[in-house]
PDB file of C-alpha atoms and ligand atoms in Angstrom:
ATOM      1  CA  MET D 116      79.906 -65.297  51.082  1.00 43.00           C
ATOM      2  CA  GLU D 117      76.744 -64.254  49.297  1.00 57.00           C
ATOM      3  CA  LYS D 118      73.858 -65.325  51.474  1.00 69.00           C
ATOM      4  CA  LYS D 119      70.798 -63.924  49.809  1.00 87.00           C
ATOM      5  CA  LEU D 120      67.869 -66.079  50.818  1.00 95.00           C
ATOM      6  CA  THR D 121      64.769 -66.248  48.670  1.00 97.00           C
ATOM      7  CA  GLY D 122      61.372 -67.741  49.232  1.00 98.00           C
ATOM      8  CA  ARG D 123      57.762 -67.825  48.162  1.00 98.00           C
ATOM      9  CA  CYS D 124      54.294 -68.961  49.081  1.00 98.00           C
ATOM     10  CA  MET D 125      52.891 -72.193  47.651  1.00 98.00           C
ATOM     11  CA  CYS D 126      51.117 -70.551  44.681  1.00 98.00           C
ATOM     12  CA  GLY D 127      54.026 -68.222  43.902  1.00 98.00           C
ATOM     13  CA  SER D 128      52.069 -64.960  43.907  1.00 98.00           C
ATOM     14  CA  VAL D 129      54.175 -63.722  46.842  1.00 98.00           C
ATOM     15  CA  ARG D 130      57.942 -63.882  46.451  1.00 98.00           C
ATOM     16  CA  TYR D 131      60.573 -62.379  48.691  1.00 98.00           C
ATOM     17  CA  GLU D 132      64.284 -62.067  49.153  1.00 97.00           C
ATOM     18  CA  TYR D 133      66.322 -61.496  52.258  1.00 97.00           C
ATOM     19  CA  ASP D 134      69.559 -59.605  51.739  1.00 94.00           C
ATOM     20  CA  GLY D 135      71.161 -60.039  55.126  1.00 91.00           C
ATOM     21  CA  GLU D 136      72.708 -62.476  57.497  1.00 88.00           C
ATOM     22  CA  PRO D 137      69.990 -64.791  58.777  1.00 90.00           C
ATOM     23  CA  GLY D 138      69.728 -64.794  62.568  1.00 93.00           C
ATOM     24  CA  GLU D 139      68.888 -67.639  64.903  1.00 94.00           C
ATOM     25  CA  SER D 140      66.233 -70.111  63.872  1.00 96.00           C
ATOM     26  CA  SER D 141      63.928 -71.713  66.382  1.00 96.00           C
ATOM     27  CA  TYR D 142      61.076 -74.144  66.677  1.00 96.00           C
ATOM     28  CA  CYS D 143      57.933 -72.699  68.244  1.00 95.00           C
ATOM     29  CA  HIS D 144      55.467 -75.148  69.760  1.00 96.00           C
ATOM     30  CA  CYS D 145      52.929 -72.556  70.946  1.00 93.00           C
ATOM     31  CA  ASP D 146      49.231 -73.132  70.218  1.00 93.00           C
ATOM     32  CA  ASP D 147      48.957 -70.262  67.740  1.00 93.00           C
ATOM     33  CA  CYS D 148      51.978 -71.377  65.696  1.00 94.00           C
ATOM     34  CA  ARG D 149      50.687 -74.936  65.613  1.00 96.00           C
ATOM     35  CA  ARG D 150      47.275 -73.883  64.360  1.00 95.00           C
ATOM     36  CA  VAL D 151      48.527 -71.372  61.817  1.00 94.00           C
ATOM     37  CA  THR D 152      50.887 -73.870  60.204  1.00 95.00           C
ATOM     38  CA  GLY D 153      48.655 -76.937  60.537  1.00 96.00           C
ATOM     39  CA  GLY D 154      51.720 -78.890  61.627  1.00 96.00           C
ATOM     40  CA  PRO D 155      53.139 -79.684  65.074  1.00 96.00           C
ATOM     41  CA  TYR D 156      55.177 -76.435  65.247  1.00 97.00           C
ATOM     42  CA  THR D 157      56.616 -73.684  63.145  1.00 96.00           C
ATOM     43  CA  VAL D 158      60.269 -72.904  62.448  1.00 97.00           C
ATOM     44  CA  GLY D 159      61.080 -69.201  62.290  1.00 97.00           C
ATOM     45  CA  VAL D 160      64.274 -67.485  61.128  1.00 97.00           C
ATOM     46  CA  PHE D 161      64.883 -64.313  63.140  1.00 96.00           C
ATOM     47  CA  SER D 162      65.713 -61.658  60.532  1.00 97.00           C
ATOM     48  CA  GLN D 163      66.134 -57.910  60.048  1.00 97.00           C
ATOM     49  CA  ALA D 164      62.886 -56.389  58.808  1.00 97.00           C
ATOM     50  CA  ALA D 165      64.706 -53.750  56.723  1.00 97.00           C
ATOM     51  CA  LYS D 166      66.506 -56.444  54.697  1.00 97.00           C
ATOM     52  CA  LEU D 167      63.401 -58.376  53.785  1.00 98.00           C
ATOM     53  CA  ASN D 168      61.979 -57.340  50.427  1.00 97.00           C
ATOM     54  CA  ILE D 169      58.723 -58.602  49.046  1.00 98.00           C
ATOM     55  CA  ILE D 170      59.546 -58.648  45.346  1.00 97.00           C
ATOM     56  CA  CYS D 171      56.131 -59.629  44.047  1.00 97.00           C
ATOM     57  CA  GLY D 172      52.618 -59.841  45.384  1.00 98.00           C
ATOM     58  CA  SER D 173      51.592 -58.653  48.815  1.00 97.00           C
ATOM     59  CA  VAL D 174      50.738 -60.309  52.096  1.00 98.00           C
ATOM     60  CA  LYS D 175      47.773 -60.068  54.400  1.00 98.00           C
ATOM     61  CA  GLY D 176      48.262 -59.931  58.143  1.00 98.00           C
ATOM     62  CA  TYR D 177      46.364 -61.292  61.101  1.00 97.00           C
ATOM     63  CA  THR D 178      47.131 -59.743  64.485  1.00 97.00           C
ATOM     64  CA  THR D 179      46.715 -61.305  67.909  1.00 94.00           C
ATOM     65  CA  LYS D 180      47.983 -60.492  71.384  1.00 91.00           C
ATOM     66  CA  GLY D 181      50.907 -62.702  72.350  1.00 82.00           C
ATOM     67  CA  ASN D 182      51.529 -64.022  75.847  1.00 75.00           C
ATOM     68  CA  SER D 183      53.579 -60.901  76.517  1.00 77.00           C
ATOM     69  CA  GLY D 184      50.496 -58.728  75.904  1.00 85.00           C
ATOM     70  CA  LYS D 185      52.184 -57.250  72.810  1.00 90.00           C
ATOM     71  CA  GLU D 186      50.780 -57.634  69.340  1.00 96.00           C
ATOM     72  CA  ILE D 187      51.952 -60.380  67.025  1.00 95.00           C
ATOM     73  CA  THR D 188      51.085 -60.201  63.349  1.00 97.00           C
ATOM     74  CA  ARG D 189      51.291 -63.290  61.203  1.00 97.00           C
ATOM     75  CA  GLU D 190      51.480 -62.588  57.480  1.00 98.00           C
ATOM     76  CA  PHE D 191      50.321 -64.928  54.740  1.00 98.00           C
ATOM     77  CA  CYS D 192      49.544 -65.085  51.042  1.00 98.00           C
ATOM     78  CA  PRO D 193      45.941 -63.951  50.450  1.00 98.00           C
ATOM     79  CA  GLN D 194      45.652 -66.288  47.430  1.00 98.00           C
ATOM     80  CA  CYS D 195      46.848 -69.625  48.812  1.00 98.00           C
ATOM     81  CA  GLY D 196      47.033 -68.944  52.568  1.00 97.00           C
ATOM     82  CA  SER D 197      50.661 -70.009  53.028  1.00 98.00           C
ATOM     83  CA  PRO D 198      52.101 -68.551  56.241  1.00 98.00           C
ATOM     84  CA  LEU D 199      55.220 -66.514  55.450  1.00 98.00           C
ATOM     85  CA  PHE D 200      56.267 -64.037  58.155  1.00 98.00           C
ATOM     86  CA  THR D 201      55.659 -63.176  61.795  1.00 97.00           C
ATOM     87  CA  ARG D 202      56.198 -59.721  63.250  1.00 97.00           C
ATOM     88  CA  SER D 203      56.103 -58.766  66.923  1.00 95.00           C
ATOM     89  CA  GLN D 204      55.561 -55.380  68.530  1.00 94.00           C
ATOM     90  CA  MET D 205      58.307 -56.382  70.966  1.00 92.00           C
ATOM     91  CA  PHE D 206      60.861 -56.522  68.124  1.00 94.00           C
ATOM     92  CA  PRO D 207      59.768 -53.792  65.686  1.00 95.00           C
ATOM     93  CA  ASP D 208      62.963 -54.013  63.607  1.00 97.00           C
ATOM     94  CA  SER D 209      62.739 -57.747  63.163  1.00 97.00           C
ATOM     95  CA  VAL D 210      60.709 -60.339  61.351  1.00 97.00           C
ATOM     96  CA  TRP D 211      60.593 -64.105  61.587  1.00 97.00           C
ATOM     97  CA  ILE D 212      60.639 -65.764  58.194  1.00 98.00           C
ATOM     98  CA  LYS D 213      58.884 -69.133  58.116  1.00 98.00           C
ATOM     99  CA  ALA D 214      61.712 -71.520  57.306  1.00 97.00           C
ATOM    100  CA  GLY D 215      59.442 -73.772  55.266  1.00 97.00           C
ATOM    101  CA  SER D 216      58.742 -70.964  52.786  1.00 98.00           C
ATOM    102  CA  LEU D 217      62.419 -70.576  51.855  1.00 98.00           C
ATOM    103  CA  ASP D 218      63.744 -71.795  48.514  1.00 97.00           C
ATOM    104  CA  GLN D 219      66.788 -73.035  50.463  1.00 94.00           C
ATOM    105  CA  PRO D 220      65.243 -74.477  53.653  1.00 95.00           C
ATOM    106  CA  GLU D 221      68.206 -76.820  54.049  1.00 95.00           C
ATOM    107  CA  LEU D 222      70.404 -73.824  55.018  1.00 92.00           C
ATOM    108  CA  ILE D 223      68.482 -73.360  58.265  1.00 93.00           C
ATOM    109  CA  LYS D 224      69.653 -74.972  61.482  1.00 94.00           C
ATOM    110  CA  PRO D 225      67.296 -74.370  64.412  1.00 96.00           C
ATOM    111  CA  SER D 226      69.240 -73.609  67.592  1.00 96.00           C
ATOM    112  CA  CYS D 227      66.508 -73.725  70.237  1.00 96.00           C
ATOM    113  CA  GLN D 228      62.864 -74.606  70.773  1.00 96.00           C
ATOM    114  CA  THR D 229      60.308 -72.453  72.508  1.00 95.00           C
ATOM    115  CA  TRP D 230      57.029 -73.228  74.267  1.00 94.00           C
ATOM    116  CA  THR D 231      57.844 -76.939  74.496  1.00 95.00           C
ATOM    117  CA  GLN D 232      55.293 -77.155  77.315  1.00 95.00           C
ATOM    118  CA  CYS D 233      52.614 -76.854  74.599  1.00 95.00           C
ATOM    119  CA  ALA D 234      54.196 -79.455  72.306  1.00 96.00           C
ATOM    120  CA  VAL D 235      51.945 -82.251  71.085  1.00 97.00           C
ATOM    121  CA  PRO D 236      53.171 -85.787  71.886  1.00 96.00           C
ATOM    122  CA  TRP D 237      53.869 -86.472  68.217  1.00 96.00           C
ATOM    123  CA  ALA D 238      56.089 -83.424  67.753  1.00 95.00           C
ATOM    124  CA  TYR D 239      59.772 -84.090  67.231  1.00 91.00           C
ATOM    125  CA  ILE D 240      61.719 -82.642  70.151  1.00 90.00           C
ATOM    126  CA  ASP D 241      65.491 -82.490  69.762  1.00 91.00           C
ATOM    127  CA  GLU D 242      66.761 -83.252  73.274  1.00 92.00           C
ATOM    128  CA  SER D 243      70.135 -81.703  72.492  1.00 95.00           C
ATOM    129  CA  LEU D 244      68.773 -78.200  71.850  1.00 95.00           C
ATOM    130  CA  PRO D 245      68.153 -75.565  74.540  1.00 95.00           C
ATOM    131  CA  SER D 246      64.437 -75.631  75.306  1.00 95.00           C
ATOM    132  CA  TYR D 247      62.173 -73.024  76.855  1.00 94.00           C
ATOM    133  CA  PRO D 248      59.060 -74.850  78.128  1.00 93.00           C
ATOM    134  CA  LYS D 249      57.047 -71.742  79.003  1.00 90.00           C
ATOM    135  CA  GLY D 250      58.155 -69.277  76.403  1.00 87.00           C
ATOM    136  CA  THR D 251      61.074 -67.843  74.539  1.00 82.00           C
ATOM    137  CA  PRO D 252      64.698 -67.220  75.563  1.00 79.00           C
ATOM    138  CA  PRO D 253      65.124 -64.325  77.967  1.00 75.00           C
ATOM    139  CA  THR D 254      65.993 -61.181  76.017  1.00 66.00           C
TER     140      THR D 254
HETATM  141 ZN1   ZN Z 116      50.252 -67.893  47.475  1.00 82.47          ZN
HETATM  142 ZN1   ZN Z 117      54.646 -69.636  68.497  1.00 82.47          ZN
END
């Protein structure tokens, strides 16, 4: 089955396609993800960096140190500010695609939720999903 995912920022100056099998998707309730999205949490699709192609425009990155002490770079459209991708030094061959930037967001089914300890009371928490209150699944 052809599974090429495509997506873009709000203004459309950055467009991308992902020519691979999407990996696990997860909610992240950590403080940084909440602030960067402006919503209660972000939903990221774990993907192979080599199969993600930015087909027009270019992103800007902002790097912080994650709880692991490794660098995390969040990439966004410099024109409209839409968050698009997250890269981690811990997983140099991978990228998380922000599920809300996909043209086909309905294809994504989050399978776990991380940092639920930081979740705001008005965040939706699916009780049936594996949850990691103080971080991410053990790797
Ligand atoms: Zn944009
Ligand atoms: Zn996070």
